[in-house]
Short mmCIF file of C-alpha atoms in Angstrom, two decimals:
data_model
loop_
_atom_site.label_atom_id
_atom_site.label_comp_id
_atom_site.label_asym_id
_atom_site.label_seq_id
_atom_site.Cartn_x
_atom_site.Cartn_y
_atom_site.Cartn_z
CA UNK A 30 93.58 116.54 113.50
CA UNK A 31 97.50 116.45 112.33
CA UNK A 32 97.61 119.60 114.21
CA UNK A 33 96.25 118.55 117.94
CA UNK A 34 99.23 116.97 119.18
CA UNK A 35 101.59 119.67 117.76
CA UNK A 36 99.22 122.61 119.50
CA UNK A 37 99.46 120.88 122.79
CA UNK A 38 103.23 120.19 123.09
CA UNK A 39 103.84 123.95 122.02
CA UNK A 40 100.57 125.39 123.69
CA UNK A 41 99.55 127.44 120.77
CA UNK A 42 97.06 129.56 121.74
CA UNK A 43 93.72 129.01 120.01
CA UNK A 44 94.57 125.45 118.75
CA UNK A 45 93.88 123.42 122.23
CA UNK A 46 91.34 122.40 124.10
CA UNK A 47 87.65 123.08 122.80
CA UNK A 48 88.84 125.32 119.86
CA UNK A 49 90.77 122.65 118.22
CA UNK A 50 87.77 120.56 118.44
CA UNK A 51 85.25 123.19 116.88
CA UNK A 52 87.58 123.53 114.06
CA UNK A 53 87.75 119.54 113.60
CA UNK A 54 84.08 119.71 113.79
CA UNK A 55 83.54 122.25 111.06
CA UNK A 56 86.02 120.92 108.65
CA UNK A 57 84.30 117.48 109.34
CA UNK A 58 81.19 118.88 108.27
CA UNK A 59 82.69 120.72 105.41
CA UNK A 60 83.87 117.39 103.75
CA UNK A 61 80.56 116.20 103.75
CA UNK A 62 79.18 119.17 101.80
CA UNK A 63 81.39 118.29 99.13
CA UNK A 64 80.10 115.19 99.00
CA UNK A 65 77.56 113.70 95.82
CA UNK A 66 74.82 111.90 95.25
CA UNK A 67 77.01 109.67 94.14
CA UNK A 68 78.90 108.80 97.16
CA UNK A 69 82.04 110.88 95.30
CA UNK A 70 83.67 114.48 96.74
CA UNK A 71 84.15 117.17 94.85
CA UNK A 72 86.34 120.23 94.82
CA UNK A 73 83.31 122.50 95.86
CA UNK A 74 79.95 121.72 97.14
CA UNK A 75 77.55 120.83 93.93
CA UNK A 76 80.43 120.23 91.88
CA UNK A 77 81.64 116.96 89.62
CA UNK A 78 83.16 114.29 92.25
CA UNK A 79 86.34 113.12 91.06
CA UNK A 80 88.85 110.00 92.42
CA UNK A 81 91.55 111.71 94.17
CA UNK A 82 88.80 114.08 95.68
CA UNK A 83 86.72 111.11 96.75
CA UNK A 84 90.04 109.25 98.34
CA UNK A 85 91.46 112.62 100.07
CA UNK A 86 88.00 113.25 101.54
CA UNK A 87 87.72 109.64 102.36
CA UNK A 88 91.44 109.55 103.83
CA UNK A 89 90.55 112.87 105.86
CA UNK A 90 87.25 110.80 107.45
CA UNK A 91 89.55 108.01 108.24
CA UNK A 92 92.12 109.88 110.26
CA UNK A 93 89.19 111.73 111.80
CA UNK A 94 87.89 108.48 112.80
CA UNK A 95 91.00 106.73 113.68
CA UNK A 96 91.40 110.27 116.19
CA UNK A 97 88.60 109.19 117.92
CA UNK A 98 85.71 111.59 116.35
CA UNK A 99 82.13 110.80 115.23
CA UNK A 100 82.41 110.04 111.43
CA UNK A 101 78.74 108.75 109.60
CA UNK A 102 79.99 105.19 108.31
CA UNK A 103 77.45 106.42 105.43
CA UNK A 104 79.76 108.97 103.97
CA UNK A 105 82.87 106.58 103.87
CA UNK A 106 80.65 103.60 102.46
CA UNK A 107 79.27 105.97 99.63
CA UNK A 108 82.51 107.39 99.21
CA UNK A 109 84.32 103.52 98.72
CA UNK A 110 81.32 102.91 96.24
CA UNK A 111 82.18 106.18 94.08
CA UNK A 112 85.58 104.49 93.84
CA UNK A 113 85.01 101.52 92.79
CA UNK A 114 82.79 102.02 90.41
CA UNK A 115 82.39 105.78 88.57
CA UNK A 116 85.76 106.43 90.21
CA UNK A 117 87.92 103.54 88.97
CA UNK A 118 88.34 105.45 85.88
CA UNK A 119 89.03 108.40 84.70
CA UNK A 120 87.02 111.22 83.06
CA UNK A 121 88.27 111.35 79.84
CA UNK A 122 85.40 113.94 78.67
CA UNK A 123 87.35 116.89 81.31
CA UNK A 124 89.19 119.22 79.35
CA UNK A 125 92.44 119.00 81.96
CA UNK A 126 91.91 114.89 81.76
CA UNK A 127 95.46 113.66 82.07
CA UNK A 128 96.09 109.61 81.72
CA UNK A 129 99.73 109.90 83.78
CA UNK A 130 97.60 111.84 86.21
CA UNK A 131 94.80 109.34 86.43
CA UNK A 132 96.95 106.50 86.82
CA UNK A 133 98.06 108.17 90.00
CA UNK A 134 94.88 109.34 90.64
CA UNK A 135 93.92 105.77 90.78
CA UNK A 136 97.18 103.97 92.75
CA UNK A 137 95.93 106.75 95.99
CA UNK A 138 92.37 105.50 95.89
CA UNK A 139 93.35 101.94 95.65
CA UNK A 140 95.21 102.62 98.60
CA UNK A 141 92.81 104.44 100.78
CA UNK A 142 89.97 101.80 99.95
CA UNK A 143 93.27 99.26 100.95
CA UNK A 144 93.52 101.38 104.48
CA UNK A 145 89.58 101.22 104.60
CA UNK A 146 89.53 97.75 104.49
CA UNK A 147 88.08 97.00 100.91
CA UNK A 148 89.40 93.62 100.16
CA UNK A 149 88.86 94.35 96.47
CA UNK A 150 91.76 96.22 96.25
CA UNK A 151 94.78 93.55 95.50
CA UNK A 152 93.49 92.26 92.40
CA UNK A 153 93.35 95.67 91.03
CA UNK A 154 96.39 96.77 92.56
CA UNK A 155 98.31 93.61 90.79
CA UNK A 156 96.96 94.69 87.39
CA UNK A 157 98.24 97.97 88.22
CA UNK A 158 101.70 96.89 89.19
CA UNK A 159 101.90 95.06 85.60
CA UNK A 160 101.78 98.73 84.24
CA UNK A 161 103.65 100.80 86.71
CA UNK A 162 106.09 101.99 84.02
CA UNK A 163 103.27 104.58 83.61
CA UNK A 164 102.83 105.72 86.44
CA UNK A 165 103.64 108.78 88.62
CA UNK A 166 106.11 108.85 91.50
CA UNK A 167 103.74 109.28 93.81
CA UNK A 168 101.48 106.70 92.45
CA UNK A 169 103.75 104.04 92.91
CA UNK A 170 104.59 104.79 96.04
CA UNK A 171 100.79 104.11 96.92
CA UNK A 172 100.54 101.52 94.70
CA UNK A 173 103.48 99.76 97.20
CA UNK A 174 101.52 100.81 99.71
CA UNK A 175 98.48 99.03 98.19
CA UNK A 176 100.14 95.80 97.62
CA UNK A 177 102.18 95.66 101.25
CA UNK A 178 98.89 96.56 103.25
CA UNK A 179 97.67 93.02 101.07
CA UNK A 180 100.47 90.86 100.52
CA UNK A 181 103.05 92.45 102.84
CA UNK A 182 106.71 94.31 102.61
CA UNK A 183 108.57 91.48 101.83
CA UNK A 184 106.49 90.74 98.71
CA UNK A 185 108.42 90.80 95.47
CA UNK A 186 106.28 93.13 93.65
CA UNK A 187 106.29 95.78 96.87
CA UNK A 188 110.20 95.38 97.38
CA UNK A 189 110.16 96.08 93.35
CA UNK A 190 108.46 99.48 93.79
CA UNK A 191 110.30 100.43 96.94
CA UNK A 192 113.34 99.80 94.71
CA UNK A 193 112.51 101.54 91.99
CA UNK A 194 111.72 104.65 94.37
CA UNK A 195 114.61 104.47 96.51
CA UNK A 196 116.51 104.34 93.09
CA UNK A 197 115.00 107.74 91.85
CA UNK A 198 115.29 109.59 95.51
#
């Protein structure tokens, strides 16, 4: 999808037209055979769903979507269900389970439910921000994301985080 307007300002061959779409196609039905019975994605087909599966596969649907493709509303409401419930914490049981890790884990998919339009998000996302000493970069980067889809970029906990990034770039 990233890839459509790039292929058609450089005309590269193979990545236009009705190709481009076959290959949006398949990879849209790919992410839904890594889907669960549980509404979460997994790294395989048939494997354990985990939350920054679930909210990649999830943000993939939604930029399919927003592109203008067909996208079952099923997938994306099973997948927002996996997140807030099994997914909203981490697997401690996994032999590779990492808490720093989670916590990021956990700041994406509170953003891409945010960017879904789950309006469950903010109160999580404010308990988060109480601990953000914890976590990743990248999580509170999303985690400002989170808060300034909600309460907007001039809120005092989002121009916090933005500090605190711009202060380690």
């Amino acid at each position: 999808i990233a890839v459509r307007d790039l292929a058609d300002s450089l005309a590269i061959d193979g990545l236009t037209g009705p190709a481009l779409e076959r290959f949006v196609t398949a990879g849209l039905t790919k992410i839904g055979l890594h889907q669960s019975s549980s509404g979460g994605f997994s790294l395989w087909p048939g494997g354990e769903p985990a939350t920054y599966y679930t909210a990649y596969a999830l943000w993939g649907l939604y930029l399919a979507k927003q592109a203008g493709y067909r996208v079952d509303a099923s997938r994306i409401d099973d997948g927002l269900e996996y997140l807030r419930n099994d997914g909203a914490a981490g697997n401690t049981e996994r032999p590779h389970y990492n808490d720093i890790g989670n916590q990021g884990d956990q700041a994406f998919a509170l953003y891409i439910r945010a960017v879904l339009g789950d309006k469950t998000t903010q109160d999580a996302a404010k308990k988060m921000t109480a601990d953000a000493a914890r976590l990743p970069i990248y999580g509170k980067a999303f985690l400002a994301r989170t808060l300034a889809a909600g309460l907007g970029a001039r809120d005092p906990a989002v121009v916090k985080l933005v500090g605190e990034l711009a202060g380690l770039a």
